[in-house]
Coordinates of C-alpha atoms and ligand atoms in Angstrom, one line a residue:
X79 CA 260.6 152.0 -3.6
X80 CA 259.3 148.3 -4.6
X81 CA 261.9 148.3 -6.6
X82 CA 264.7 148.7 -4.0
X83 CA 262.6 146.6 -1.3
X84 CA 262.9 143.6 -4.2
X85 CA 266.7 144.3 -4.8
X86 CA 267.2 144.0 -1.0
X87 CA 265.0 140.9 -0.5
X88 CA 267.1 139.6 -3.6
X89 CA 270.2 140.5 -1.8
X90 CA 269.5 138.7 1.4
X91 CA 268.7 135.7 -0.8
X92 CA 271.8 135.2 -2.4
X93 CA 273.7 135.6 1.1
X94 CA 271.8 133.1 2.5
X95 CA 272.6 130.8 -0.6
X96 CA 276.3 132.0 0.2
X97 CA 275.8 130.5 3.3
X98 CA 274.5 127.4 2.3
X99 CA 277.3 127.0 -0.1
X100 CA 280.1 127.8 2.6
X101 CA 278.8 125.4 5.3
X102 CA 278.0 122.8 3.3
X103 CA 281.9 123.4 1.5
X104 CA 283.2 122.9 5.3
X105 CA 281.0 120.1 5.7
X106 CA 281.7 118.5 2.3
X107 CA 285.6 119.3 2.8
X108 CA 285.7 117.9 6.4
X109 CA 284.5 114.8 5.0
X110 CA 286.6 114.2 2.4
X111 CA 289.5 114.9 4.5
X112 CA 288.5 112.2 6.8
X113 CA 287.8 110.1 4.3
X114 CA 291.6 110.4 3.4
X115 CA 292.6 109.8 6.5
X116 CA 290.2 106.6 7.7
X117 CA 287.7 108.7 10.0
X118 CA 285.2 110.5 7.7
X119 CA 282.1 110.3 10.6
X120 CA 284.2 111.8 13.0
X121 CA 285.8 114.6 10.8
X122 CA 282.4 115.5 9.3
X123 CA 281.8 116.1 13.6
X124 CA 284.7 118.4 13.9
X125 CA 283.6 120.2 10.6
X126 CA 280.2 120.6 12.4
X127 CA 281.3 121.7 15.5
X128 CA 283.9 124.1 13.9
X129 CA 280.6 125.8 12.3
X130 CA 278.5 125.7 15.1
X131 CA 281.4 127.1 17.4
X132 CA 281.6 130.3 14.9
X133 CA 278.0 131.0 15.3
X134 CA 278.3 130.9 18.7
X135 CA 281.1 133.0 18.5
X136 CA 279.5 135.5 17.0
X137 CA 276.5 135.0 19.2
X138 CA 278.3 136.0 22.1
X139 CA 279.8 138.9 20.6
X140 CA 276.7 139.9 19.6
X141 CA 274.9 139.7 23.1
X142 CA 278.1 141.4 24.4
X143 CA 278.2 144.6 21.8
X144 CA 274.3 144.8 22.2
X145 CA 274.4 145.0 26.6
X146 CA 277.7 146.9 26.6
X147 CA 278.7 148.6 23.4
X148 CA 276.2 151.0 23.6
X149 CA 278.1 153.9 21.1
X150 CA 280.9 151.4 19.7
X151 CA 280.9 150.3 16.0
X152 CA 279.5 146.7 15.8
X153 CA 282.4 143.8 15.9
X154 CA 283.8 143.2 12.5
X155 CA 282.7 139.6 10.3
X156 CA 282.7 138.0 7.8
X157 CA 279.5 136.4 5.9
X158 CA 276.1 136.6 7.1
X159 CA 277.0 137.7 10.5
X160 CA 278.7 140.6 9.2
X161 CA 275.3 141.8 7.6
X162 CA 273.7 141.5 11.0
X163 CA 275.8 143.4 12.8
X164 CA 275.7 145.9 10.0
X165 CA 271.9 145.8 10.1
X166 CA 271.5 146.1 14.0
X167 CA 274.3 148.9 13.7
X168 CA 271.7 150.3 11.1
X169 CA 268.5 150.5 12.9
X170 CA 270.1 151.0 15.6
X171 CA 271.1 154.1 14.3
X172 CA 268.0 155.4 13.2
X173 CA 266.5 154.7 16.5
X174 CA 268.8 157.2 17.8
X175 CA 268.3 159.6 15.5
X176 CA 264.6 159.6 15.7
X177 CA 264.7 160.0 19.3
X178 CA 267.0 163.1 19.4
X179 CA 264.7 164.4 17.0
X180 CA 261.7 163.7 19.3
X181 CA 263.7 165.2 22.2
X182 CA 264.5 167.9 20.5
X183 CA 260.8 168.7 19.3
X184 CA 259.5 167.9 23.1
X185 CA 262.2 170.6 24.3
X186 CA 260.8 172.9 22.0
X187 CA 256.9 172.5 23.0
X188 CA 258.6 172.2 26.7
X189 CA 260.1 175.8 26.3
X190 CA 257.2 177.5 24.6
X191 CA 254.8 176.3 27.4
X192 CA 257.7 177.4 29.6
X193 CA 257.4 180.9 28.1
X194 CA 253.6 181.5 27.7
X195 CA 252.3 184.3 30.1
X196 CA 249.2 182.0 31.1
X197 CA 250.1 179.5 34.0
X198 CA 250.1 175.8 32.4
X199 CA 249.7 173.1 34.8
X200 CA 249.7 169.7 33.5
X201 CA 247.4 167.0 35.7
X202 CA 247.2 163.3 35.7
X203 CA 243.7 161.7 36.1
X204 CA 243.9 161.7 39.4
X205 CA 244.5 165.6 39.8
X206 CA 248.1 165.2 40.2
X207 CA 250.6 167.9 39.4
X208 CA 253.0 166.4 36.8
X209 CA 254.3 169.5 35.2
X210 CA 254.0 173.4 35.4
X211 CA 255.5 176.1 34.0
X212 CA 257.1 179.3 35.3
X213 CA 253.9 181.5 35.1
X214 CA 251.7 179.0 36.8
X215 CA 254.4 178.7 39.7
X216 CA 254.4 182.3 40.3
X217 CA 250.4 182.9 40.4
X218 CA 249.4 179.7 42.1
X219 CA 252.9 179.7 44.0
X220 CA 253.4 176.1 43.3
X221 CA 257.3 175.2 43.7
X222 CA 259.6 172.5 41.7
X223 CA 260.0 170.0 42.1
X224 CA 258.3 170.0 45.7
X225 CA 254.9 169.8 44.5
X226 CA 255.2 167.6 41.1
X227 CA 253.8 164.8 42.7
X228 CA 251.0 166.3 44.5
X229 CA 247.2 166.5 44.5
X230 CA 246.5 170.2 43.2
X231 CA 242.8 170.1 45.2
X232 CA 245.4 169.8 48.3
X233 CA 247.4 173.1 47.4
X234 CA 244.4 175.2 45.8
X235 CA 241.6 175.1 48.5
X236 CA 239.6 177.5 47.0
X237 CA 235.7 176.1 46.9
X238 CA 235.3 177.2 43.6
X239 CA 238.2 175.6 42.1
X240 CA 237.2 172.5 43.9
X241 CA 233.8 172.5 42.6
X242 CA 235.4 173.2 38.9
X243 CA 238.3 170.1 39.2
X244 CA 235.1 168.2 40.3
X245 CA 233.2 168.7 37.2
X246 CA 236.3 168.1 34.5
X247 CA 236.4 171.5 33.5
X248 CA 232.5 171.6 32.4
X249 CA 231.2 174.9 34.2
X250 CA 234.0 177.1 31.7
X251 CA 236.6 179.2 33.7
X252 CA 236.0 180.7 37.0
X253 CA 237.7 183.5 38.9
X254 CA 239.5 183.4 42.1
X255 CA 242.0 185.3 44.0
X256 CA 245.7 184.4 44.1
X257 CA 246.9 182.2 46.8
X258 CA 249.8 183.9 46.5
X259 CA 248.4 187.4 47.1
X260 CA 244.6 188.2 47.6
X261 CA 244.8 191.3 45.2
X262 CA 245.9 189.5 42.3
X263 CA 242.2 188.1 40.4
X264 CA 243.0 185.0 38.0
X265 CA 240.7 182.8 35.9
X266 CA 240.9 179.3 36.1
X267 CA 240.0 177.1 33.6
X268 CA 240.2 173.0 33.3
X269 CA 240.9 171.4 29.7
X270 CA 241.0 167.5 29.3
X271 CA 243.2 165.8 26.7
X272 CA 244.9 162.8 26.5
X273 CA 244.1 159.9 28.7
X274 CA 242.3 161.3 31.0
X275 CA 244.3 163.8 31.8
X276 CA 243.9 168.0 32.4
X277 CA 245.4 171.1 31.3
X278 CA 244.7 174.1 34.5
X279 CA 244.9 176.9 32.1
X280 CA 244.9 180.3 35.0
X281 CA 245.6 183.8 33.5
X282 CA 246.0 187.3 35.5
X283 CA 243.4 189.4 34.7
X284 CA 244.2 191.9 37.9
X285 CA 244.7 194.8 35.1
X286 CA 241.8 193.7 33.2
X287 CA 239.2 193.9 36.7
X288 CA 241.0 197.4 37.3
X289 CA 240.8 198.9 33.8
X290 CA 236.8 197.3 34.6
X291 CA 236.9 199.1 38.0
X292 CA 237.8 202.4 36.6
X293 CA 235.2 202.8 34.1
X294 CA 232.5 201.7 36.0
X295 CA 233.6 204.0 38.3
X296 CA 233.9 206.5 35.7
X297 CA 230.5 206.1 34.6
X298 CA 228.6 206.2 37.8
X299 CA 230.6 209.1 39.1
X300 CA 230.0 211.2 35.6
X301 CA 226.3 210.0 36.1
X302 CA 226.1 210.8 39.5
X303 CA 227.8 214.5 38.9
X304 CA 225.4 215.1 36.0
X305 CA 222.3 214.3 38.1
X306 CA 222.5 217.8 40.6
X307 CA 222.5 219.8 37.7
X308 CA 219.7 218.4 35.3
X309 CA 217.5 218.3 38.6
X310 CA 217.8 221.9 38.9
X311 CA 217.3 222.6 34.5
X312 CA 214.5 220.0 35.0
X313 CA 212.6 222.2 38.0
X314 CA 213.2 225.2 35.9
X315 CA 212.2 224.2 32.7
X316 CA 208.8 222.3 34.2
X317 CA 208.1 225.7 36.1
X318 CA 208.7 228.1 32.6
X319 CA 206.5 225.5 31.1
X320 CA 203.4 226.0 33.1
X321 CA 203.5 229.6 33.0
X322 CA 203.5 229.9 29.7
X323 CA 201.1 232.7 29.1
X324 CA 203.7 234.7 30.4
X325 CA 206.4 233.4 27.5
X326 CA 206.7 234.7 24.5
X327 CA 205.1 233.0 21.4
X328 CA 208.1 231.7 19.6
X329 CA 209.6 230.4 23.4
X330 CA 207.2 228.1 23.7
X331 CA 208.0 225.4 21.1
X332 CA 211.7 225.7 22.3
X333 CA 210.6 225.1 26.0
X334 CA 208.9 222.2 25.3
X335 CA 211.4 220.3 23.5
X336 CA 214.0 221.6 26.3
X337 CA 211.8 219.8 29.0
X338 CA 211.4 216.7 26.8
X339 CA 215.5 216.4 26.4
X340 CA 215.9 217.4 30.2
X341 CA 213.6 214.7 31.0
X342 CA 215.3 212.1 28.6
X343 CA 218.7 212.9 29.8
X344 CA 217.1 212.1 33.1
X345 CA 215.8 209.1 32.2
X346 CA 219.8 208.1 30.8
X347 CA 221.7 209.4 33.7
X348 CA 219.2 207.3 36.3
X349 CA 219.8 204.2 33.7
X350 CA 223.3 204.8 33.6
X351 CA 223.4 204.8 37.8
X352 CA 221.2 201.7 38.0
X353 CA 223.5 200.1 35.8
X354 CA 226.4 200.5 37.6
X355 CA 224.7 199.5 40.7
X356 CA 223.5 196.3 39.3
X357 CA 227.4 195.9 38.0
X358 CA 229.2 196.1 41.5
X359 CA 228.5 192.6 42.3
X360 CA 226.7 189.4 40.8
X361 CA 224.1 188.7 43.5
X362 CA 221.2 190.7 44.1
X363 CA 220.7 192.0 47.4
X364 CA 218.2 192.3 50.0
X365 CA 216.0 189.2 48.2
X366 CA 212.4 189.2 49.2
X367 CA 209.3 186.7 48.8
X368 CA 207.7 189.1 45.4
X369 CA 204.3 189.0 45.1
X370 CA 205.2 188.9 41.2
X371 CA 201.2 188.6 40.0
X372 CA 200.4 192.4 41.8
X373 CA 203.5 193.6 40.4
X374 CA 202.6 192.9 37.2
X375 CA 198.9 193.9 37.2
X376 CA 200.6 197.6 38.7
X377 CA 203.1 197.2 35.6
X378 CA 200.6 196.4 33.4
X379 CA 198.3 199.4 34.7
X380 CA 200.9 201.9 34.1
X381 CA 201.4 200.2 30.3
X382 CA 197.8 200.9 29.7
X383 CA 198.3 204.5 30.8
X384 CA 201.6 204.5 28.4
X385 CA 199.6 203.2 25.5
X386 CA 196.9 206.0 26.0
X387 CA 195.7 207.2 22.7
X388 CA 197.4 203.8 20.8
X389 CA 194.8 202.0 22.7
X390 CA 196.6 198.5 22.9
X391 CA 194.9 195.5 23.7
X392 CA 197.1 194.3 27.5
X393 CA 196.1 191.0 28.8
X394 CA 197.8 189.7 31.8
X395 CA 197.5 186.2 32.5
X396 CA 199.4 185.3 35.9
X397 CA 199.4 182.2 38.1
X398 CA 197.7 183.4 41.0
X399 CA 199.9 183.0 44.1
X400 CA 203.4 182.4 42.3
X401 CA 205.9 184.1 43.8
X402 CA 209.8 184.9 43.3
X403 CA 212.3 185.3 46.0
X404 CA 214.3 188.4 44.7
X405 CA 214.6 192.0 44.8
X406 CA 211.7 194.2 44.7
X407 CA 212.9 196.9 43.0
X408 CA 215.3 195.7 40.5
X409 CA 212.6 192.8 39.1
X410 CA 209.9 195.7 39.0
X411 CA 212.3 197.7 36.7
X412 CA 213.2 194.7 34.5
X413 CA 209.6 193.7 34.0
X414 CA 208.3 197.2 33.4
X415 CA 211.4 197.5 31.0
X416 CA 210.2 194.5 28.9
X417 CA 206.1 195.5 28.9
X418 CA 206.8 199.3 28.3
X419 CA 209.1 197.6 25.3
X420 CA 206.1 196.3 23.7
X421 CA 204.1 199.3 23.9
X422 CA 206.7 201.1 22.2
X423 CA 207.6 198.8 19.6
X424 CA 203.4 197.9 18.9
X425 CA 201.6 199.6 16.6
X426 CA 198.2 201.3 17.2
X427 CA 195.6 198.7 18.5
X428 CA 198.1 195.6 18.6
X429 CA 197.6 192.5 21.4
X430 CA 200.4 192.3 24.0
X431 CA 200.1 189.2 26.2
X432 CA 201.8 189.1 30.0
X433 CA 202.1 185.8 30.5
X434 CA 203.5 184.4 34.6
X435 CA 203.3 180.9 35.3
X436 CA 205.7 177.9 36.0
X437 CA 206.2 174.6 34.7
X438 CA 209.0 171.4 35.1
X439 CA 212.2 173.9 33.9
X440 CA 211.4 176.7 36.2
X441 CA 209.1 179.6 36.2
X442 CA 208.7 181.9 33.5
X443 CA 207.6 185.8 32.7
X444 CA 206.9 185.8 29.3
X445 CA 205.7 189.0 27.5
X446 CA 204.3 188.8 23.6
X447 CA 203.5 191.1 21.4
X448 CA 202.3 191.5 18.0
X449 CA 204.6 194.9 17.0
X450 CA 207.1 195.7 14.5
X451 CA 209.4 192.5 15.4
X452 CA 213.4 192.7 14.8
X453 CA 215.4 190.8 12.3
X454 CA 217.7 188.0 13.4
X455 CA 220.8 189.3 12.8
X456 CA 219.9 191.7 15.7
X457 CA 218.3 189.5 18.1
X458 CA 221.6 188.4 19.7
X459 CA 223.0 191.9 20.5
X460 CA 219.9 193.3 22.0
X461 CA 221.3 193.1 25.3
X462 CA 224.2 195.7 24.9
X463 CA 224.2 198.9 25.8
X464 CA 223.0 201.8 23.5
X465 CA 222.6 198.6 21.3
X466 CA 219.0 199.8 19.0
X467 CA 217.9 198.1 15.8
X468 CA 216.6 201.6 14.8
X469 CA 218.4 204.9 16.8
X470 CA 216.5 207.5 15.2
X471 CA 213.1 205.6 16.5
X472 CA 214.1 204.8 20.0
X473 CA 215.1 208.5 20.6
X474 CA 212.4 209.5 19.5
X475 CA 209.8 207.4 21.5
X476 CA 212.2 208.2 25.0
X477 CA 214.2 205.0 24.5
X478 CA 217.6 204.9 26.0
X479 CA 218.9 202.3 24.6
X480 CA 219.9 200.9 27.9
X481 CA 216.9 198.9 29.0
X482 CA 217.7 195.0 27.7
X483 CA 220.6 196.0 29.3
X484 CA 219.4 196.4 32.7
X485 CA 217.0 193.3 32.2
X486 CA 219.8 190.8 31.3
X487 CA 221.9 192.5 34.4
X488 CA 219.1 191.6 36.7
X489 CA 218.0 188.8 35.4
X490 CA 221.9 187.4 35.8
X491 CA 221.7 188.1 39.4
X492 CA 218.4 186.3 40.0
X493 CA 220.4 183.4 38.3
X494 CA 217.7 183.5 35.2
X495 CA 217.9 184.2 31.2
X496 CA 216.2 185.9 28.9
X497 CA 214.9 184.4 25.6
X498 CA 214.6 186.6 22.5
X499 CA 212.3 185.1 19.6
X500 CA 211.0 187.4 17.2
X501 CA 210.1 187.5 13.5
X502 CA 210.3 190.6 11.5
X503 CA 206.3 192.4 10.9
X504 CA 204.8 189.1 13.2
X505 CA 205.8 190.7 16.6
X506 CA 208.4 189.3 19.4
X507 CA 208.4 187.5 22.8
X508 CA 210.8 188.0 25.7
X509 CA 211.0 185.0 28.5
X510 CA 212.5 185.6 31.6
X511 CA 213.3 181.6 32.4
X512 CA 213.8 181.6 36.3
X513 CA 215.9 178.3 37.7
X514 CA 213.3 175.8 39.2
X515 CA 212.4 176.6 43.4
X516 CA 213.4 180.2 42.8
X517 CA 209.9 180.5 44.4
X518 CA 210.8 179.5 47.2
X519 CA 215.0 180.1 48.1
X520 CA 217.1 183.1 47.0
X521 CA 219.2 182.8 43.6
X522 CA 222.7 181.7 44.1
X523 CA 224.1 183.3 41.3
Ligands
ADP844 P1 215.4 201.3 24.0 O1 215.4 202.2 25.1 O2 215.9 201.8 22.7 O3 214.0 200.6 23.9 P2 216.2 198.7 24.9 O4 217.5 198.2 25.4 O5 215.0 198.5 25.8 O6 216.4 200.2 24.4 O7 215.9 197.9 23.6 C1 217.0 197.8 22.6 C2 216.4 197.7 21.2 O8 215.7 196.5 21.1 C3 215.3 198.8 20.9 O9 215.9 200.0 20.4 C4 214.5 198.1 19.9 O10 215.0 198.3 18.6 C5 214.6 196.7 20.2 N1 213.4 196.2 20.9 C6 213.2 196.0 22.3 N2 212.0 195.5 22.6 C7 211.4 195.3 21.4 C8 210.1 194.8 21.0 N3 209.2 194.4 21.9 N4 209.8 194.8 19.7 C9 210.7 195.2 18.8 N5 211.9 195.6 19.1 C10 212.2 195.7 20.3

């Protein structure tokens, strides 16, 4: 390559001598002609001029070919000037080349995003539609080129999507309803790139909310059918259990461990129903002023009575007066959930602490305990259903397998989170972080 470069610099040196040489030839030979003739001065002029007119020449046709010949081969020269024709020609060339390549690689990206099922809309800082693709026209029934040009927030009203434009994209996707037709459910999501500018990402997930639909409906309804007749085995099996005089010897074992799977499949099918009630929207209803401190020394009361014979040590220690604007009932079952937990999951004699108090991030329920603790590779899939670090155990102490579950469910419609921390044979603690003021106005998740 340096090579070459050094050839070509080379090259263009010995033109330019060429050049030298020829001009100062015409100069040399107008002057000696004159001389001949008795007017060297003015001969040497006309020599002069004659160059200078050829450059000019060549000037002009050069300005001309460069305005109007757009495609047409440069003029044809002689000398130097042929070389920068041939060099303009040259790059001039290339230019073209590189920019059919680039229009041929921006056609290319133009027709995938064309063809991608999501709905692409490309936005200028401002939130102005520069570009959309097919799928984005037909869910947010944008049309072209009518509304390239204009603000999106003035064609997508919804408050949500405003609040999400607002923000650059920051609060992840959302879900709204199609302007186009109410039934059709889309996620919208904001990505920045460039210069300030945004991608609106939207994808229909009307088959994915239905497929959802139909198994929660599934479930509840199975749930729901299932309940009637374990009632009835329930009443039965309770009533052949306390006349068991009357059994004979080798029932009674059987009838026991009947009742006690009756009652656990009790336990899962009322679960199972408060699950899907929690899941059929993302508010809780009916929110109260909780009086969470008697709650919890009622909660803790009924752990004590759970613990019976294990004889754990339960301390409650619970800002007197703190309240949480929420549902009754649902915050009652998540708390219990998490303090029956640590019973469970405590050995004989072990301390759990009930902790309820606020501070400057919001107030918390925090319940510690010094049992079995679970290993971290568990920790973040706690919360799923039928999720349990040890089946065989949590059957057998009555657990379902569904309680985290419920907790994170209600704790999602309070607008709080649980924390997990936990070390394996130190023991575990659960917080329940509540948003600051949810003391004092209903969640708005
Ligand atoms: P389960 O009905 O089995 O208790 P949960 O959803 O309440 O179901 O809990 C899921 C799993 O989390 C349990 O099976 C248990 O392995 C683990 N777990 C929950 N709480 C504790 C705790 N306090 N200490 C140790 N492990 C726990």
């Amino acid at each position: 390559m340096f090579a070459a470069r050094r050839r070509e610099i080379h090259d263009m040196n010995s033109k330019w001598m060429i050049e030298l040489w020829r001009a100062g030839g015409l100069l040399l030979t107008s002057l000696i002609i004159g001389w001949f003739l008795g007017h060297p001065l003015q001969f040497l002029l006309l020599g002069t001029g004659a160059y200078l007119a050829w450059h000019v020449f060549n000037l002009v046709r050069l300005e001309r070919w460069l305005r109007y010949g757009e495609k047409s081969d440069p003029p044809s020269s002689t000398g130097l000037w042929r070389d920068v024709f041939s060099e303009i020609y040259r790059l001039e060339m290339r230019g073209r080349k590189q920019q059919r390549k680039l229009a041929r690689t921006l056609n290319r990206f133009e027709e995938a995003a064309a063809a991608l099922p999501d709905g692409i809309v490309v936005l200028s800082a401002h939130g102005i539609i520069e570009w959309f693709n097919a799928a984005a026209g037909e869910m947010l029934g944008l049309r072209s080129p009518q509304d390239i040009g204009q603000r999106i927030a003035n064609l997508l009203r919804h408050p949500d999507f405003i609040a999400l434009l607002a923000a650059g994209g920051q609060h992840g996707a959302i879900e709204l309803p199609s302007p186009v037709a109410g039934e059709i459910m889309l996620t919208a999501q904001i990505v920045p790139y460039g210069r300030e500018q945004h991608l609106l990402v939207t994808r229909d997930i009307t088959r994915v909310r239905h497929l959802e639909q139909v198994r929660r409906d599934f479930v509840a309804n199975v749930s729901h059918e299932l309940r009637t007749p374990l009632t009835v085995l329930s009443g039965y099996l309770e009533t052949l259990n306390e006349s068991q005089e009357e059994c004979p010897k080798p029932w009674v074992r059987s009838l026991q461990l009947m009742r006690q799977q009756a009652e656990r499949m009790q336990r899962l099918v009322n679960d199972l129903l408060m699950l899907s009630r929690l899941e059929l929207d993302n508010k809780a209803p009916n929110q109260t002023l909780v009086a969470v401190p008697d709650m919890l020394a009622a909660i803790v009361q009924d752990a004590r009575a759970l613990s019976g014979e294990r004889k754990h040590r339960i301390h409650l220690d619970a800002t007197p007066g703190l309240r949480l604007c929420g549902n009754h009932d649902e915050l009652r079952s998540a708390f219990s959930n998490l303090v029956y937990n640590a019973v469970q999951y405590t050995p004989a004699g072990g301390d759990i602490h009930v902790r309820w108090f606020s501070d400057g991030r919001g107030i918390h329920l925090q319940v510690e305990d010094t049992g079995e603790g679970i290993a971290p590779q568990h920790i973040p899939r706690l919360t799923e259903r039928f999720y349990r670090v040890d089946s065989a155990r949590s059957r057998e102490s009555g657990g379902t397998g569904l309680g985290l579950a419920i907790v994170k469910h209600v704790l999602t419609r309070h607008g709080a989170q649980l924390r997990i921390a936990s070390e394996l044979g130190k023991g575990s603690t659960f917080t329940c972080d509540f948003p600051p003021g949810a003391d004092t106005r209903p969640s708005n998740a």
